[in-house]
Coordinates of C-alpha atoms and ligand atoms in Angstrom, one line a residue:
M1 CA 58.1 155.5 101.4
S2 CA 59.9 157.2 104.3
I3 CA 59.1 157.4 108.0
D4 CA 55.9 159.4 109.2
P5 CA 56.7 161.1 112.4
N6 CA 53.1 161.9 113.2
R7 CA 52.0 158.3 112.7
F8 CA 54.9 157.2 114.9
L9 CA 53.8 159.6 117.7
A10 CA 50.1 158.9 117.3
D11 CA 50.8 155.1 117.9
L12 CA 53.0 155.9 120.8
H13 CA 50.3 157.8 122.4
K14 CA 47.6 155.1 121.5
L15 CA 49.8 152.4 123.2
R16 CA 49.9 154.6 126.4
E17 CA 46.1 154.4 126.6
F18 CA 46.5 150.7 127.6
G19 CA 47.0 151.0 131.4
A20 CA 47.2 154.9 131.4
S21 CA 47.6 155.7 135.0
G22 CA 45.9 159.1 135.0
I23 CA 49.0 160.8 136.6
G24 CA 51.1 162.6 133.9
K25 CA 51.9 160.3 131.1
G26 CA 52.5 157.2 133.3
V27 CA 51.3 153.7 132.7
V28 CA 50.5 150.7 134.8
R29 CA 50.8 147.7 132.4
P30 CA 52.7 144.9 134.2
A31 CA 53.2 141.7 132.3
Y32 CA 50.3 139.6 131.7
S33 CA 47.9 142.2 133.2
P34 CA 44.6 142.7 131.3
A35 CA 46.2 146.0 130.1
D36 CA 49.3 144.5 128.9
I37 CA 47.4 141.6 126.9
A38 CA 45.1 144.1 125.4
A39 CA 48.1 146.3 124.3
R40 CA 49.7 143.3 122.7
K41 CA 46.6 142.4 120.8
W42 CA 46.4 146.0 119.5
L43 CA 50.1 145.8 118.6
A44 CA 49.4 142.4 116.8
G45 CA 46.7 144.2 114.7
R46 CA 48.9 147.2 113.9
M47 CA 51.7 144.6 112.8
G48 CA 49.1 142.9 110.5
E49 CA 48.2 146.3 109.0
A50 CA 51.9 146.9 108.3
G51 CA 52.0 143.6 106.3
L52 CA 53.9 141.7 109.1
E53 CA 52.7 138.3 110.3
P54 CA 51.7 138.6 114.0
H55 CA 53.1 135.7 116.2
F56 CA 52.7 135.1 119.8
D57 CA 55.1 132.7 121.4
P58 CA 54.4 130.5 124.3
V59 CA 55.5 133.1 126.8
G60 CA 53.6 136.0 125.4
N61 CA 56.6 137.5 123.3
L62 CA 54.7 139.1 120.3
F63 CA 56.7 139.2 116.9
G64 CA 55.7 140.8 113.7
L65 CA 57.4 138.7 111.2
A66 CA 58.6 139.9 107.8
P67 CA 59.0 137.1 105.1
G68 CA 62.2 135.5 104.7
T69 CA 65.5 136.7 106.5
S70 CA 65.1 140.0 108.1
L71 CA 66.5 142.5 110.6
L72 CA 64.8 142.3 114.0
M73 CA 64.0 145.6 115.8
G74 CA 61.8 146.3 118.9
S75 CA 61.9 146.2 122.7
H76 CA 59.1 145.5 125.2
S77 CA 55.5 146.7 126.0
D78 CA 55.1 145.6 129.5
S79 CA 55.8 148.2 132.3
Q80 CA 56.9 148.5 135.9
P81 CA 54.1 148.5 138.6
E82 CA 54.4 152.4 138.3
G83 CA 55.9 153.0 134.8
G84 CA 56.4 155.5 132.3
W85 CA 55.0 155.6 128.8
L86 CA 58.3 155.2 126.8
D87 CA 60.2 152.5 128.6
G88 CA 60.1 149.6 126.1
A89 CA 57.0 151.2 124.2
L90 CA 59.4 153.6 122.3
G91 CA 61.5 150.8 120.9
V92 CA 58.4 148.8 119.7
I93 CA 56.6 151.6 118.1
A94 CA 59.7 153.0 116.4
A95 CA 60.4 149.3 115.1
L96 CA 56.8 149.3 113.7
E97 CA 57.4 152.7 112.0
I98 CA 60.6 151.5 110.4
A99 CA 59.1 148.3 109.3
R100 CA 56.1 149.8 107.6
S101 CA 58.2 152.5 105.8
S102 CA 61.3 150.7 104.9
D103 CA 62.1 148.8 101.6
Q104 CA 64.2 146.4 103.6
P105 CA 62.7 143.3 105.5
I106 CA 62.3 144.5 109.0
S107 CA 60.5 142.3 111.7
V108 CA 59.3 143.7 115.0
V109 CA 59.2 142.3 118.5
S110 CA 57.6 143.1 121.9
F111 CA 59.2 141.0 124.5
Q112 CA 57.3 139.9 127.5
D113 CA 58.1 140.7 131.2
E114 CA 61.1 142.7 130.4
E115 CA 60.5 144.6 133.7
G116 CA 60.9 141.5 135.8
R117 CA 57.6 140.9 137.5
F118 CA 58.8 137.3 137.7
G119 CA 62.5 137.4 136.7
V120 CA 65.0 139.6 134.9
T121 CA 63.9 140.3 131.3
T122 CA 62.0 136.9 131.5
G123 CA 60.4 136.6 128.1
S124 CA 63.7 137.3 126.0
A125 CA 65.6 135.1 128.5
V126 CA 63.5 132.2 127.7
W127 CA 63.5 132.9 123.9
S128 CA 67.3 133.1 123.8
G129 CA 67.8 129.9 125.7
G130 CA 69.2 131.7 128.7
L131 CA 66.5 130.5 131.0
P132 CA 64.9 127.1 130.5
L133 CA 61.0 127.4 130.4
E134 CA 60.6 124.8 133.1
Q135 CA 62.7 126.8 135.4
A136 CA 60.9 130.1 134.5
D137 CA 57.5 128.5 135.1
Q138 CA 58.6 128.1 138.8
L139 CA 59.3 131.8 139.3
T140 CA 56.9 133.8 141.3
D141 CA 55.9 137.5 141.5
G142 CA 55.7 139.5 144.7
S143 CA 52.2 138.0 145.5
G144 CA 53.3 134.4 144.9
I145 CA 51.7 133.9 141.4
T146 CA 53.9 131.8 139.3
F147 CA 55.1 132.6 135.8
G148 CA 53.6 129.3 134.5
A149 CA 50.1 130.4 135.8
A150 CA 50.4 133.9 134.5
R151 CA 51.4 133.0 131.0
S152 CA 48.5 130.6 130.8
A153 CA 46.3 133.7 130.3
M154 CA 47.9 134.0 126.8
A155 CA 48.0 130.4 125.9
E156 CA 45.3 130.4 123.4
L157 CA 47.3 133.0 121.2
S158 CA 50.6 130.9 121.2
K159 CA 52.0 129.5 117.9
G160 CA 55.2 128.3 119.2
F161 CA 58.7 129.7 119.4
V162 CA 60.2 131.8 116.6
E163 CA 63.2 130.3 114.9
P164 CA 66.0 132.9 115.7
S165 CA 68.0 132.1 112.6
R166 CA 65.5 133.9 110.4
F167 CA 67.0 137.2 112.0
R168 CA 70.4 138.7 110.9
G169 CA 70.6 141.0 113.8
F170 CA 68.6 143.0 116.5
I171 CA 68.5 146.7 117.1
E172 CA 66.6 148.2 120.1
M173 CA 65.9 151.8 120.6
H174 CA 65.2 152.9 124.2
I175 CA 65.1 156.0 126.3
E176 CA 68.2 156.4 128.3
Q177 CA 66.5 156.3 131.7
G178 CA 69.5 158.1 133.2
P179 CA 70.7 161.7 133.4
A180 CA 73.8 161.7 131.1
L181 CA 72.5 162.9 127.7
D182 CA 69.9 165.3 129.4
A183 CA 72.7 166.8 131.4
A184 CA 74.9 167.3 128.5
G185 CA 72.3 168.6 126.1
Q186 CA 73.1 165.8 123.7
Q187 CA 70.4 164.2 121.5
I188 CA 71.6 160.7 120.9
G189 CA 73.4 157.9 122.6
V190 CA 75.0 154.9 120.9
V191 CA 75.4 152.1 123.4
S192 CA 78.8 150.5 123.8
D193 CA 77.8 147.8 126.4
I194 CA 75.2 146.8 128.8
V195 CA 76.0 146.2 132.5
G196 CA 75.5 142.8 134.1
I197 CA 72.9 142.1 136.9
R198 CA 72.3 139.8 139.8
D199 CA 68.9 139.7 141.5
M200 CA 67.8 137.5 144.4
S201 CA 65.5 137.5 147.4
I202 CA 66.8 137.2 151.1
T203 CA 64.7 136.1 154.0
F204 CA 65.5 136.6 157.7
E205 CA 63.1 134.8 160.0
G206 CA 63.0 135.4 163.7
Q207 CA 60.2 135.4 166.1
Q208 CA 57.1 137.4 165.8
N209 CA 55.9 138.7 169.3
H210 CA 54.1 141.4 171.2
A211 CA 55.6 144.8 170.8
G212 CA 54.6 146.1 174.4
T213 CA 55.8 143.1 176.4
T214 CA 58.8 141.7 174.8
P215 CA 62.0 143.1 176.2
M216 CA 64.5 144.4 173.8
H217 CA 67.1 142.0 174.7
L218 CA 64.8 139.0 174.1
R219 CA 63.7 140.2 170.6
R220 CA 64.4 138.4 167.4
D221 CA 63.2 141.2 165.1
A222 CA 63.3 140.8 161.4
F223 CA 63.3 144.5 160.8
Q224 CA 66.3 145.1 162.9
A225 CA 68.0 142.4 161.0
L226 CA 67.3 144.0 157.6
S227 CA 68.4 147.4 159.0
L228 CA 71.7 146.0 160.4
F229 CA 72.4 144.1 157.1
N230 CA 71.9 147.2 154.9
A231 CA 74.1 149.5 157.0
R232 CA 76.8 146.7 157.1
L233 CA 76.6 146.0 153.5
N234 CA 77.0 149.7 152.3
D235 CA 80.0 149.9 154.5
R236 CA 81.6 146.7 153.2
F237 CA 80.9 147.4 149.6
R238 CA 82.9 150.6 149.8
N239 CA 86.4 148.9 149.2
V240 CA 84.9 146.9 146.2
V241 CA 82.6 149.2 144.2
T242 CA 83.3 152.0 141.5
P243 CA 81.2 155.1 141.1
Q244 CA 79.4 153.1 138.4
T245 CA 78.4 150.1 140.6
V246 CA 74.8 150.1 141.8
W247 CA 72.8 148.1 144.3
T248 CA 69.2 148.3 145.5
I249 CA 66.9 146.8 148.0
G250 CA 63.6 147.8 146.2
R251 CA 61.0 145.5 147.6
V252 CA 60.5 144.6 151.2
D253 CA 57.8 142.4 152.6
L254 CA 57.7 142.9 156.3
H255 CA 55.5 140.2 158.2
P256 CA 52.9 140.8 159.5
N257 CA 53.6 144.6 159.1
A258 CA 51.7 146.0 162.1
S259 CA 52.7 148.6 164.5
S260 CA 52.2 146.6 167.7
I261 CA 53.9 143.4 166.7
V262 CA 57.7 142.6 166.6
P263 CA 58.0 141.6 163.0
G264 CA 58.9 137.9 162.6
R265 CA 59.9 137.8 159.1
V266 CA 61.3 140.1 156.3
R267 CA 61.7 139.0 152.8
F268 CA 63.4 141.5 150.6
S269 CA 64.8 141.8 147.0
M270 CA 68.6 142.3 146.7
Q271 CA 69.9 143.5 143.3
W272 CA 73.3 144.7 142.1
R273 CA 74.7 145.7 138.7
D274 CA 78.2 146.4 137.3
G275 CA 80.0 146.3 134.0
D276 CA 82.5 143.7 135.5
G277 CA 81.4 140.2 135.9
D278 CA 84.2 139.5 138.5
R279 CA 83.0 142.5 140.6
L280 CA 79.4 141.0 140.5
I281 CA 80.8 137.7 142.0
R282 CA 82.8 139.5 144.7
M283 CA 79.7 141.6 145.7
E284 CA 77.8 138.3 146.0
E285 CA 80.3 136.9 148.3
I286 CA 80.0 140.1 150.5
I287 CA 76.3 139.8 150.5
R288 CA 76.1 136.3 151.6
A289 CA 78.8 136.6 154.2
T290 CA 77.2 139.8 155.7
A291 CA 73.8 138.2 155.8
Q292 CA 75.0 135.2 157.5
Q293 CA 76.9 137.3 160.2
V294 CA 73.7 139.4 160.8
A295 CA 71.7 136.1 161.1
D296 CA 74.0 134.6 163.6
E297 CA 74.3 137.8 165.7
L298 CA 70.5 138.4 165.9
S299 CA 69.5 134.7 166.0
M300 CA 67.7 134.7 162.8
T301 CA 67.3 132.0 160.2
L302 CA 68.5 132.9 156.9
S303 CA 67.3 131.7 153.4
Y304 CA 67.8 132.8 149.7
G305 CA 65.5 132.7 146.7
P306 CA 66.5 131.9 143.3
M307 CA 69.6 133.7 142.0
L308 CA 68.9 135.4 138.7
G309 CA 71.4 137.3 136.6
L310 CA 72.8 138.4 133.3
E311 CA 76.4 138.9 132.3
P312 CA 77.6 142.4 130.8
V313 CA 77.6 142.3 127.1
A314 CA 79.3 144.5 124.3
M315 CA 77.3 145.6 121.2
D316 CA 78.1 144.5 117.8
P317 CA 80.7 146.7 116.1
I318 CA 78.9 146.6 112.6
L319 CA 75.5 147.4 113.9
R320 CA 76.9 149.9 116.2
A321 CA 78.9 151.7 113.5
A322 CA 75.7 152.0 111.4
L323 CA 73.9 153.7 114.5
E324 CA 76.9 156.0 114.9
L325 CA 76.7 157.0 111.2
G326 CA 73.1 157.7 111.6
A327 CA 73.6 159.7 114.7
E328 CA 76.3 161.8 113.2
Q329 CA 73.9 162.5 110.1
V330 CA 70.8 163.3 112.2
S331 CA 72.4 165.1 115.2
P332 CA 76.1 166.1 114.1
E333 CA 78.5 166.3 117.0
N334 CA 75.5 166.1 119.5
W335 CA 75.8 162.4 120.2
R336 CA 77.9 160.2 122.3
G337 CA 78.9 156.6 122.7
M338 CA 77.9 155.4 126.2
P339 CA 77.3 152.3 128.4
S340 CA 73.8 151.2 129.5
G341 CA 73.2 150.9 133.2
A342 CA 69.7 149.8 132.6
L343 CA 69.1 146.2 131.5
H344 CA 67.5 145.4 128.2
D345 CA 66.2 142.5 126.1
A346 CA 69.4 143.1 123.8
T347 CA 71.4 141.4 126.4
N348 CA 69.7 138.1 126.0
V349 CA 69.2 138.4 122.2
A350 CA 73.2 138.9 121.9
R351 CA 73.1 135.1 122.7
L352 CA 71.5 134.6 119.4
M353 CA 72.7 137.2 116.9
P354 CA 74.6 140.7 116.7
V355 CA 72.8 143.3 118.7
A356 CA 73.0 147.2 119.0
M357 CA 71.1 149.8 120.8
L358 CA 70.2 153.5 120.6
F359 CA 69.2 155.9 123.3
V360 CA 67.4 159.3 123.3
P361 CA 67.4 161.6 126.5
S362 CA 65.3 161.1 129.5
I363 CA 64.0 164.5 130.9
D364 CA 65.9 165.0 134.2
G365 CA 67.0 161.5 133.9
I366 CA 63.7 160.2 135.4
S367 CA 62.4 156.8 134.6
H368 CA 60.5 153.8 136.3
D369 CA 58.2 156.7 137.4
F370 CA 55.0 158.1 136.1
A371 CA 57.0 161.4 135.4
E372 CA 59.2 159.7 132.8
D373 CA 59.2 161.7 129.5
T374 CA 61.3 162.8 126.4
T375 CA 60.8 165.7 124.0
E376 CA 59.1 164.9 120.7
D377 CA 62.1 166.4 118.9
D378 CA 64.3 163.9 120.6
L379 CA 61.9 161.0 120.0
I380 CA 61.7 161.7 116.2
A381 CA 65.5 162.1 116.1
G382 CA 66.1 158.7 117.4
L383 CA 63.5 157.3 114.8
C384 CA 65.6 159.2 112.1
V385 CA 68.8 157.5 113.3
L386 CA 67.2 154.1 113.1
E387 CA 66.0 154.9 109.6
H388 CA 69.6 156.0 108.5
A389 CA 71.2 153.0 110.2
V390 CA 68.8 150.5 108.4
R391 CA 69.8 152.2 105.0
A392 CA 73.3 152.1 105.8
L393 CA 73.1 148.3 106.7
A394 CA 71.2 147.6 103.5
G395 CA 74.1 149.4 101.6
R396 CA 76.5 146.9 103.2
S397 CA 74.6 143.8 102.1
E398 CA 74.3 144.9 98.6
Ligands
GLV401 C1 65.0 147.3 133.2 O1 64.0 147.9 133.3 C2 66.0 147.5 134.2 O2 65.7 147.2 135.4 O3 67.1 147.8 133.9
MN402 MN1 62.9 149.0 129.1
MN403 MN1 62.3 149.5 132.6

């Protein structure tokens, strides 16, 4: 039996119905939300129909297990708070299509909380042993809910952690989520390596006060502290970063967030990514020194949340070569090798087994937005590359 592109596209659209945003093709399906859990239950049913054994682990990672030793394929099905329909979902549904059409033993996975409602790729980080479960349980989302409390919503489904040694490798297909392939008119990216990341929250605490009566020179204004910190940091990073380095303050909780109150507290996320682990360390030193200096100058108290991070990883040469072979067959001279600036579950899985990744273009390079999309031709081309790669790998083991 060979792959069925129509069945693949139909399942991809079906998955989007869970948490469909109503705007474009967007979805709102954060980890452990009712839409996420409903989607996982539907996926478990589809895995069962494909002859796989559905298996939820204690953190809500969903595996569809083939008997014996198998190749693991998949990604994640949770979304950002405002997410696209393909980020993660594509890799899961493509894996399902390969598993049900291949004569090779293929298991499928949808990892939980890849999008970091609580941590950074939380579900695969716990499964891979990179993040102890007791530590993960203490992590909180933006509204203070703990990972431990959130995962209890799926507790009755859990059958325990899956033994990683039953898998001989992991292949994750994903949208690129950046502009490179689309801008070059290329159809496939074969990933060479995935950047490293650091992520923590920073809090400046000053003095909440009246916005009409408090003289400027007496204020301990938390927003001014954040503003100064941001400007200084951008300036100081200049001598350390490369054009590939990125850093983001993406969430800001300003307290009490009212126009007539000098804000007394600000808690914000600070995230930075680079392919060089030493540069990530140097950037952390600059962040901490700058925050301390701002706190001293503006009479703020300074505190940090837990520091989360993943190191840069290289893809496995054998799995990568199989994807390159497939890319050349499906899209001759219309593919490239490239690094990934987005984080993926493959980073964690690389602790346990060989991993590789495949990209298809994101239209206009948009992702983590309702507008995220990819042409059907490109989605199907990616699926075909996976099929070729699985065949090539089967040839190697015979
Ligand atoms: C994953 O979604 C990431 O933030 O790279
Ligand atoms: Mn993703
Ligand atoms: Mn994402």
